[in-house]
Short mmCIF file of N, CA and C in Angstrom, two decimals:
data_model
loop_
_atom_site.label_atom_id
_atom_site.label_comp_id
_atom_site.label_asym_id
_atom_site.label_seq_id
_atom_site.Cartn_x
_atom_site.Cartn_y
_atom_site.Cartn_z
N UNK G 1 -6.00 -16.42 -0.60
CA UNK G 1 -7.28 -15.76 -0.69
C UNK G 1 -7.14 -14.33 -0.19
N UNK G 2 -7.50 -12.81 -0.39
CA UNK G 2 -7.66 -11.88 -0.80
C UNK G 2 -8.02 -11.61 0.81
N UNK G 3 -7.92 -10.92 1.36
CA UNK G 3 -8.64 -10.33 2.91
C UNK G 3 -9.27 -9.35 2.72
N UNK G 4 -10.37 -9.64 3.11
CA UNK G 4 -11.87 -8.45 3.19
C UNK G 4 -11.52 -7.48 3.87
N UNK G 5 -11.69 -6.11 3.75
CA UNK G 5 -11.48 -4.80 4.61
C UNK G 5 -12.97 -4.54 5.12
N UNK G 6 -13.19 -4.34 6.13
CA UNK G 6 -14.61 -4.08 6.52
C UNK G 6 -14.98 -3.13 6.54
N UNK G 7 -13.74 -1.49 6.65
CA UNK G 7 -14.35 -0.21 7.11
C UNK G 7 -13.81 0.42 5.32
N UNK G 8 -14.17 -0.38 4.23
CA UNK G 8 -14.32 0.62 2.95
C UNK G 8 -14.97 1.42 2.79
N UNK G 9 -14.80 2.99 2.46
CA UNK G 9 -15.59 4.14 2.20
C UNK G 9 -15.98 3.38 0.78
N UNK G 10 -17.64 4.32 0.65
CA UNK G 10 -18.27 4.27 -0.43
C UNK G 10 -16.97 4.69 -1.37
N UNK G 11 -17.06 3.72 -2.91
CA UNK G 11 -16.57 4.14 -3.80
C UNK G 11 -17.04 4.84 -5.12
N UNK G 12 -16.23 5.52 -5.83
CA UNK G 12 -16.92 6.65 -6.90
C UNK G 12 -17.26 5.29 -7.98
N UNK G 13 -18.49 5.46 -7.98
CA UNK G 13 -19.32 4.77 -9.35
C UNK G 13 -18.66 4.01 -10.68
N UNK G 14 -17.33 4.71 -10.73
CA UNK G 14 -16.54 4.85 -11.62
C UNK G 14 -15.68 3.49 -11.26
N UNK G 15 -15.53 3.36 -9.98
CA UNK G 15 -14.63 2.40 -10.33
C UNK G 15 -15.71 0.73 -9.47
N UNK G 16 -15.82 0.36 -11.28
CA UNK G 16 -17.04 -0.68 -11.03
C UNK G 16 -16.71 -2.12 -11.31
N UNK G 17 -15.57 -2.05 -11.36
CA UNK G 17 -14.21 -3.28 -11.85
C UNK G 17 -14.56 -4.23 -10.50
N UNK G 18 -14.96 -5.72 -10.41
CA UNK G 18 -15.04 -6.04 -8.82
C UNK G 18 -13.60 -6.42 -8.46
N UNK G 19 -12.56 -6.58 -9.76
CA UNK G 19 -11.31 -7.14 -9.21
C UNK G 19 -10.88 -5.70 -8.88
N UNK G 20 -10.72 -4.13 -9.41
CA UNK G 20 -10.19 -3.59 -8.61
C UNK G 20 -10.98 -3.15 -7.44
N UNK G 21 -12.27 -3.35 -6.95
CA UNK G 21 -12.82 -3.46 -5.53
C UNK G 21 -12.00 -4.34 -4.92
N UNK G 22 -11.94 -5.43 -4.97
CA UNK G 22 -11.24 -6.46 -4.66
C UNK G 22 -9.83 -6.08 -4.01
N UNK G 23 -9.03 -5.51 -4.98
CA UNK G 23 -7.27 -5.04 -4.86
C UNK G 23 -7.46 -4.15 -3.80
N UNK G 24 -8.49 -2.91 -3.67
CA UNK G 24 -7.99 -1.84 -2.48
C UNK G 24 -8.49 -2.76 -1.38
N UNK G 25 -9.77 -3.56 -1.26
CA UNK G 25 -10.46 -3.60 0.21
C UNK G 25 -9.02 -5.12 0.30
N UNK G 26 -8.68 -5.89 -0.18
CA UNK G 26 -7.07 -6.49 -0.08
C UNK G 26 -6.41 -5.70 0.31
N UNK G 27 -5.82 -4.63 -0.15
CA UNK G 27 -4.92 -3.37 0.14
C UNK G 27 -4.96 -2.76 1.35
N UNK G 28 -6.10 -2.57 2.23
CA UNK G 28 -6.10 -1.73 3.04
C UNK G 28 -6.01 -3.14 4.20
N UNK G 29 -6.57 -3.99 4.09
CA UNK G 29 -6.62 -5.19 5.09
C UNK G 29 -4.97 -5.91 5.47
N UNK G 30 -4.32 -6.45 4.24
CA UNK G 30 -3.19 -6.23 4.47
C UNK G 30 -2.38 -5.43 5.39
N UNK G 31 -2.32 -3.69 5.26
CA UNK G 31 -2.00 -2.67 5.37
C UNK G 31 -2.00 -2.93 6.92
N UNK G 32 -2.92 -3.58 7.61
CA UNK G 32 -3.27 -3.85 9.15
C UNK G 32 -2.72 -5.03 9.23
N UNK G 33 -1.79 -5.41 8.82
CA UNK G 33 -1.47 -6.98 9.49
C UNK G 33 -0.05 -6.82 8.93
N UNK G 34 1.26 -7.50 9.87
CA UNK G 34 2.13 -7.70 9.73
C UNK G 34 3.07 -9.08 9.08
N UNK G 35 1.83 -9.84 8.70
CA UNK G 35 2.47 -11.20 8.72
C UNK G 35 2.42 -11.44 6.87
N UNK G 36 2.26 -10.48 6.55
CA UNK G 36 1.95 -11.05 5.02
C UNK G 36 3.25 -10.06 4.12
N UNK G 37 4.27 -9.88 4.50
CA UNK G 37 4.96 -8.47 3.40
C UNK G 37 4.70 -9.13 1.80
N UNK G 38 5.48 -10.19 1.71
CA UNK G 38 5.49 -11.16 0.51
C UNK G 38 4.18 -10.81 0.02
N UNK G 39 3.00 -11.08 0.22
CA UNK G 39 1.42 -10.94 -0.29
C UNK G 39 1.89 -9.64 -0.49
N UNK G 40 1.77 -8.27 0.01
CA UNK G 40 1.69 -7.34 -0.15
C UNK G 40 2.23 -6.69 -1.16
N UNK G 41 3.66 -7.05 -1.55
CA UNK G 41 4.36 -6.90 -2.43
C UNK G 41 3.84 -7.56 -3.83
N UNK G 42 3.00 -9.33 -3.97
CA UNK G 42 2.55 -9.51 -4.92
C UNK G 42 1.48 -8.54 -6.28
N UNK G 43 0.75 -7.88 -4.89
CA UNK G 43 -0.28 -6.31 -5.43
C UNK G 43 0.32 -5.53 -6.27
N UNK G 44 2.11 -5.63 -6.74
CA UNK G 44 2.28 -4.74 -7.47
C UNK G 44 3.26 -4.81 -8.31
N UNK G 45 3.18 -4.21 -9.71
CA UNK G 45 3.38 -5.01 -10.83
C UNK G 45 5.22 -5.06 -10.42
N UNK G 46 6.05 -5.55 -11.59
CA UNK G 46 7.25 -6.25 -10.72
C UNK G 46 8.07 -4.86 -11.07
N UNK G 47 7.97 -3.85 -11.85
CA UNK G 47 8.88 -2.62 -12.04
C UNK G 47 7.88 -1.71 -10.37
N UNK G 48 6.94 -1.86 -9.77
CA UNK G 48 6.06 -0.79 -9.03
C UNK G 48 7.07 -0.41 -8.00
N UNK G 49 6.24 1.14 -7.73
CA UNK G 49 6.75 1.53 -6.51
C UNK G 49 6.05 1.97 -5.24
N UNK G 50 6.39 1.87 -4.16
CA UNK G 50 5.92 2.01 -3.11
C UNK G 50 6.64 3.16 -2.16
N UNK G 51 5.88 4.11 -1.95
CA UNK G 51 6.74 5.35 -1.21
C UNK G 51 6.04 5.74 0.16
N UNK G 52 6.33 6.30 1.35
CA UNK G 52 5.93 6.72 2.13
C UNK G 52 6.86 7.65 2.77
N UNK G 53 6.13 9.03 2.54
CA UNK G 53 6.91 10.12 2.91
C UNK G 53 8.31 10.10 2.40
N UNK G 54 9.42 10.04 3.32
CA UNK G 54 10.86 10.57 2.08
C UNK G 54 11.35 8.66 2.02
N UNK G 55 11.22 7.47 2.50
CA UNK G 55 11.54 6.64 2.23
C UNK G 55 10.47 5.93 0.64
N UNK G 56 11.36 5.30 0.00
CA UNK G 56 10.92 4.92 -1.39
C UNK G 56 11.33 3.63 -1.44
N UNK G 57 10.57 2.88 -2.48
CA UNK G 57 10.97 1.42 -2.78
C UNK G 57 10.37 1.30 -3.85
N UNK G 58 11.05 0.32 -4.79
CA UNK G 58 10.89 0.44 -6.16
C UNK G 58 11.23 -1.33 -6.32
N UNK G 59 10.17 -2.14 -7.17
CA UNK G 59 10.58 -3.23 -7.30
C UNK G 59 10.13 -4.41 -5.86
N UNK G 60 10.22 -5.44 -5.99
CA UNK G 60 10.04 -6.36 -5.22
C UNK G 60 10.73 -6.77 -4.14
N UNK G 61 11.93 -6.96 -4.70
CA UNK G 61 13.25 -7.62 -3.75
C UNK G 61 14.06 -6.85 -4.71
N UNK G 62 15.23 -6.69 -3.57
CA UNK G 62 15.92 -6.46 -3.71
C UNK G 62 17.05 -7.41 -4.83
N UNK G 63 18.28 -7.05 -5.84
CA UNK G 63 18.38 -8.10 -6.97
C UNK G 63 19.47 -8.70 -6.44
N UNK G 64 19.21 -9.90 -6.48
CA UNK G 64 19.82 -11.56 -6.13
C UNK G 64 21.61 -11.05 -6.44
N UNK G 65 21.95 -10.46 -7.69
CA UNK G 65 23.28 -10.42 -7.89
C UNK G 65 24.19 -9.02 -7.35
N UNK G 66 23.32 -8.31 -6.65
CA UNK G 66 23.64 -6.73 -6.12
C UNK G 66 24.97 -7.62 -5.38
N UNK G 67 26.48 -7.02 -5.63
CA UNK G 67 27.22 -6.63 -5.40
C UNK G 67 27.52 -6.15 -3.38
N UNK G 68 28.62 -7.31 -2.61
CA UNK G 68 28.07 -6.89 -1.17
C UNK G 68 29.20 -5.16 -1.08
N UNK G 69 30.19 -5.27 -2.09
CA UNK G 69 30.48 -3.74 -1.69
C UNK G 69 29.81 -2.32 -2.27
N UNK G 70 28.48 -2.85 -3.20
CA UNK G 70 27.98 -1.72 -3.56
C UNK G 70 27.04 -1.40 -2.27
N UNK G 71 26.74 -0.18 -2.69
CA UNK G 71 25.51 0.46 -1.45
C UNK G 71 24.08 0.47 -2.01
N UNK G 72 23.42 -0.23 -0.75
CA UNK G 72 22.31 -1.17 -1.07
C UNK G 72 21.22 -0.09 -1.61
N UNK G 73 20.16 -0.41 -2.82
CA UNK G 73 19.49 0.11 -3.17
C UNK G 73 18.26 0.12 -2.67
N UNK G 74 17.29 1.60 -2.41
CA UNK G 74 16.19 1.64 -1.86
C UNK G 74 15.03 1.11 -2.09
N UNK G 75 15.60 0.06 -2.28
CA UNK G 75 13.81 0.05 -3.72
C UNK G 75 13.13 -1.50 -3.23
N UNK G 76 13.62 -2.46 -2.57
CA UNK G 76 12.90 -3.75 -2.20
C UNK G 76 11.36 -3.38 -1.38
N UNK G 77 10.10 -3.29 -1.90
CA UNK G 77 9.07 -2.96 -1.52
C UNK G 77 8.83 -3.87 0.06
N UNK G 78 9.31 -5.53 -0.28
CA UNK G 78 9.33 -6.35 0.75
C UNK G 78 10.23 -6.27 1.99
N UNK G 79 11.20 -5.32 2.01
CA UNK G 79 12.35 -4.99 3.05
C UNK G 79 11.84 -3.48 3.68
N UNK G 80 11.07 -2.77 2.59
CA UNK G 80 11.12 -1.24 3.34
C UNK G 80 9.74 -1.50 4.21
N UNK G 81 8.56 -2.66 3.61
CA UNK G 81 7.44 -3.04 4.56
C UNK G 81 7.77 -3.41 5.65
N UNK G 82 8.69 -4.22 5.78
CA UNK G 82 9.15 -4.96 7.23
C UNK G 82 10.30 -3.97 8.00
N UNK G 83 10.99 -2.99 7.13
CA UNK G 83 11.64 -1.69 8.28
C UNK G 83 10.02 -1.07 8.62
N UNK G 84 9.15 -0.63 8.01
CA UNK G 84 8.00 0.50 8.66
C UNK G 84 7.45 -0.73 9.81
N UNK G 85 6.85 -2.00 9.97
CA UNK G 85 6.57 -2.24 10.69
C UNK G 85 7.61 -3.11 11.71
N UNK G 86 9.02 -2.81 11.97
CA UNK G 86 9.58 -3.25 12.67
C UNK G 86 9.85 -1.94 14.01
N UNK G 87 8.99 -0.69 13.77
CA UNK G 87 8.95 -0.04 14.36
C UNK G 87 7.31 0.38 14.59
N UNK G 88 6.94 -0.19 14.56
CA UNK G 88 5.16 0.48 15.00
C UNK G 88 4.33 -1.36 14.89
N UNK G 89 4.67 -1.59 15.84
CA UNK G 89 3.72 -3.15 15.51
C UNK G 89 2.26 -3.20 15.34
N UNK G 90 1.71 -2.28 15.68
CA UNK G 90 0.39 -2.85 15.16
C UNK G 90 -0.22 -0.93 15.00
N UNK G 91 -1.12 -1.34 14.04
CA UNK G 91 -1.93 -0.20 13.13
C UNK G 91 -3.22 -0.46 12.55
N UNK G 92 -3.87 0.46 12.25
CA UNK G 92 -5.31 0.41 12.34
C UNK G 92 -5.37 1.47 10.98
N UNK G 93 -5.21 1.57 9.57
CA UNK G 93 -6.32 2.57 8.86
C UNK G 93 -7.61 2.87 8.82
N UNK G 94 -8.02 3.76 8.02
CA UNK G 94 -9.18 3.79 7.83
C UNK G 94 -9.10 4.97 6.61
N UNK G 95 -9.57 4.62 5.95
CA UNK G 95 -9.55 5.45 4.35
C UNK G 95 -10.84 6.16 4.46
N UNK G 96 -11.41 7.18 4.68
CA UNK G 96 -12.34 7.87 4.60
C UNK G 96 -13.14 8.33 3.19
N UNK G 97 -12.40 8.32 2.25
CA UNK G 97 -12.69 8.62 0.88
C UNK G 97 -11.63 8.48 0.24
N UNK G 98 -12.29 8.10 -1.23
CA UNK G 98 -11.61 7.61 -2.47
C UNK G 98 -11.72 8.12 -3.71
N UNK G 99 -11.22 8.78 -4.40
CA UNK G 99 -11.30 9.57 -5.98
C UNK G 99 -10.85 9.34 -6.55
N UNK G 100 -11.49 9.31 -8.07
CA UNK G 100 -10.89 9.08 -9.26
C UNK G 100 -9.73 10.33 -9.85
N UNK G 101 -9.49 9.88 -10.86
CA UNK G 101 -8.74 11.44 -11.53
C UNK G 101 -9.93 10.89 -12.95
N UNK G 102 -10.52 12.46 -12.82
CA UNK G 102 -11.96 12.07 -13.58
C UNK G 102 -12.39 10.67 -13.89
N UNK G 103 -12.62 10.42 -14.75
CA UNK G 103 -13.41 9.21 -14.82
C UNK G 103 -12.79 7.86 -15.02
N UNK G 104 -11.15 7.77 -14.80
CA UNK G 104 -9.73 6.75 -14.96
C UNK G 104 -10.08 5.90 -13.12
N UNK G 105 -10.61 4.81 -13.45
CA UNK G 105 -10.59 4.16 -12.05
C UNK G 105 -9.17 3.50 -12.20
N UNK G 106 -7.96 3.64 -12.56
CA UNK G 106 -6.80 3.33 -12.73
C UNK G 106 -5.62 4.45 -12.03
N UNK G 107 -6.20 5.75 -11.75
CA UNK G 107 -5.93 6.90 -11.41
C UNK G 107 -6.41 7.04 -10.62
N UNK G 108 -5.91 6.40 -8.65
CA UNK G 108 -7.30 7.20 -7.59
C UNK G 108 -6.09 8.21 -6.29
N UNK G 109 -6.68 8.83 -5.41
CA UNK G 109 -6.28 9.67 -4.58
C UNK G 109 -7.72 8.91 -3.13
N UNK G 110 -6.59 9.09 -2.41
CA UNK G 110 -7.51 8.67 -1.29
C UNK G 110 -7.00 9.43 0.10
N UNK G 111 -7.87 9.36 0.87
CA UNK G 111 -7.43 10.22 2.19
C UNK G 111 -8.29 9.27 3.41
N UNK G 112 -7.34 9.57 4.64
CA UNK G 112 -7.48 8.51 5.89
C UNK G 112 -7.01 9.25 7.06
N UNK G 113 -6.96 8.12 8.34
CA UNK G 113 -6.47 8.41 9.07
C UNK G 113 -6.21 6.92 9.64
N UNK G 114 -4.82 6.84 10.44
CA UNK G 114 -4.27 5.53 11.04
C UNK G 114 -3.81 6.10 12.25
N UNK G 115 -4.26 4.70 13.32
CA UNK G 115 -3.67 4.75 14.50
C UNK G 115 -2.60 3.57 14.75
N UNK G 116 -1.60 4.38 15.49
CA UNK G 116 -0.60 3.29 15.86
C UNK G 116 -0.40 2.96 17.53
N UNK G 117 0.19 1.50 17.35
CA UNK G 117 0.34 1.51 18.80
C UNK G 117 2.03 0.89 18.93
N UNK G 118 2.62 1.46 19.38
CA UNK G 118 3.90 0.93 19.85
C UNK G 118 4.41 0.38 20.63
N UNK G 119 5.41 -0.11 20.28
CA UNK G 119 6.62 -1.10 21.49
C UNK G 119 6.09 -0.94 22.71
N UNK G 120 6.24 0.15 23.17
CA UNK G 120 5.86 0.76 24.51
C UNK G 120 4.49 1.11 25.09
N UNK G 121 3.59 0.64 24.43
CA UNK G 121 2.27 0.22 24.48
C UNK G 121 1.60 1.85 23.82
N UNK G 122 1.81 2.70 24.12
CA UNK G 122 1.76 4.27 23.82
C UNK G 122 0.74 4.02 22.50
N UNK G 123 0.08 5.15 22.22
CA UNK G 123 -0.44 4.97 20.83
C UNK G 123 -0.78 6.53 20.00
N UNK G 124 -0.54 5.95 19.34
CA UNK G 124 -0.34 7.65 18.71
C UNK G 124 -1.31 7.54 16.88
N UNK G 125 -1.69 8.62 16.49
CA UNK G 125 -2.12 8.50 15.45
C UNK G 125 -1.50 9.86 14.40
N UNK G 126 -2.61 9.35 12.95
CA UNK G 126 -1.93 10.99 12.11
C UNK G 126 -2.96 10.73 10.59
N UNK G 127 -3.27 11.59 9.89
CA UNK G 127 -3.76 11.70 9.28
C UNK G 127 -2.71 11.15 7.74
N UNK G 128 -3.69 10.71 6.48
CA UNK G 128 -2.87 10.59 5.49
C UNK G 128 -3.45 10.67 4.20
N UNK G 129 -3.08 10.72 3.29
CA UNK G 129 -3.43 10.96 1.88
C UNK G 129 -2.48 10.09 0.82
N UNK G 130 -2.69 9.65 -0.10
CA UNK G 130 -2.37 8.60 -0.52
C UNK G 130 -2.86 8.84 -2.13
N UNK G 131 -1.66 8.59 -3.36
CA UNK G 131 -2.12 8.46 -4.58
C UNK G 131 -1.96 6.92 -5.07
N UNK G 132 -2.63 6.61 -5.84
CA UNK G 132 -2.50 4.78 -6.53
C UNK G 132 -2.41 5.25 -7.81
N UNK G 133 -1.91 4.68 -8.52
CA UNK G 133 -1.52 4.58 -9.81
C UNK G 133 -2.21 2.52 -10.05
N UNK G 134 -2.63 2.56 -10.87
CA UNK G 134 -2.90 1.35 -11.51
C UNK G 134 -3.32 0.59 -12.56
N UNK G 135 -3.19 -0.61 -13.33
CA UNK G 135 -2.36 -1.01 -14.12
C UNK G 135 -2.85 -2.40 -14.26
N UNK G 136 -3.07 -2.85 -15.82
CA UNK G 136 -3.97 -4.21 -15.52
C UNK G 136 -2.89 -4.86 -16.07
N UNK G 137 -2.66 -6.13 -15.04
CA UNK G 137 -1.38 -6.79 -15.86
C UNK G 137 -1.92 -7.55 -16.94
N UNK G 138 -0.88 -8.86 -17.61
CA UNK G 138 -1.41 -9.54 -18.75
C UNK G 138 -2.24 -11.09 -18.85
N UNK G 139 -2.65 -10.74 -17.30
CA UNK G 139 -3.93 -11.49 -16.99
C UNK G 139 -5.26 -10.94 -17.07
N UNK G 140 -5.53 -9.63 -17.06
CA UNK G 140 -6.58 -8.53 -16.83
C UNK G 140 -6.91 -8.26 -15.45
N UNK G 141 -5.45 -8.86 -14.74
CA UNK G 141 -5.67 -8.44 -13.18
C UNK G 141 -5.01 -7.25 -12.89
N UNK G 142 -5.93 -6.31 -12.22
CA UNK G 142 -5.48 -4.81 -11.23
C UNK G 142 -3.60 -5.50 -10.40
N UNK G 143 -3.00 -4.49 -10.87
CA UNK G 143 -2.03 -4.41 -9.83
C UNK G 143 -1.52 -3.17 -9.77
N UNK G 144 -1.24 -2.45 -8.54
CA UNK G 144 -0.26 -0.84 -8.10
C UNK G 144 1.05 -1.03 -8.81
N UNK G 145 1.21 -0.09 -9.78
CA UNK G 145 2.01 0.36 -10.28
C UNK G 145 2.94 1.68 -9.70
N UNK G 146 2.33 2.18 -9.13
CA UNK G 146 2.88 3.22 -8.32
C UNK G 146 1.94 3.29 -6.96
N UNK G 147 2.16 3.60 -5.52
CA UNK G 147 1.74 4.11 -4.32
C UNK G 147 2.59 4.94 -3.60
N UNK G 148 1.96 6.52 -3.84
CA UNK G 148 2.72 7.60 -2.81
C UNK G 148 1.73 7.80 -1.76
N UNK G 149 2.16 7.65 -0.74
CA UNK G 149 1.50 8.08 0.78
C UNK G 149 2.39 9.08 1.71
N UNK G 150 1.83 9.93 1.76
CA UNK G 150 2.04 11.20 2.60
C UNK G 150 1.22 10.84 4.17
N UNK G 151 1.95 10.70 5.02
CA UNK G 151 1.20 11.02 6.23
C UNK G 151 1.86 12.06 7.59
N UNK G 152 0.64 12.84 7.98
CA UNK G 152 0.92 13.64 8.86
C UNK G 152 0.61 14.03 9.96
N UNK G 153 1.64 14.06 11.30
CA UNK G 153 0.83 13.70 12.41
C UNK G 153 0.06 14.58 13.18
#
């Protein structure tokens, strides 16, 4: 079952789809919890990518027959989730606003801010901005086809 986000900014009119309401306020709820990478990774179609700042991931898992003397490829969405939170255990977004690219609710840009708290109890925060790319698979369900997130502290 799908996890409710409670602090969703109003969305642009435009995007009136309840399954892609559904996918971000999932998306951002996730985004706060560490125990789900697998779920997280389901959100996106099986070629998608997931980027944050200069680290990238492309794809789901990493592929079953990869070679142990080749050098491992960046792209397992489910391995680069569990490196970002094997260093910041717990986090808090908050998406402040959400835009279309004109009137394509498949095309959004969003901007936030997240706080972190670390190992060392310390907590630190930073501002972020974020593009979605999205993509109805061949169920007529929303899934991220692409996610670039820029954040800055």
């Amino acid at each position: 079952m799908p996890r409710k986000f409670h602090k969703m900014p109003g969305l642009p009119d435009v995007i009136n789809d309840p399954k892609i309401q559904e996918l971000l306020s999932h998306y951002y709820a996730t985004s706060n919890h560490d125990s789900d990478h697998e779920g997280f990774a389901d959100m996106f179609t099986a070629d998608g990518e997931y980027s944050m700042n200069d680290r990238k991931a492309k794809g789901r898992e990493a592929p079953l027959n990869q070679q142990a003397n080749q050098s491992p490829t960046p792209t397992e969405i489910i391995n680069l989730r569990r490196g970002l939170w094997s260093h910041i255990p717990t986090r808090d977004h908050t998406p402040h606003q959400i835009y279309t690219h004109g009137r394509d609710p498949l095309q959004l840009m969003a901007r936030g801010d997240i706080k972190y708290k670390h190992h060392m109890g310390h907590e630190t925060s930073s501002e972020w901005a974020a593009y979605y790319q999205l993509k109805m698979d061949e169920h007529g369900e929303p899934k991220f086809r692409k996610i670039h997130i820029i954040a800055v502290s």
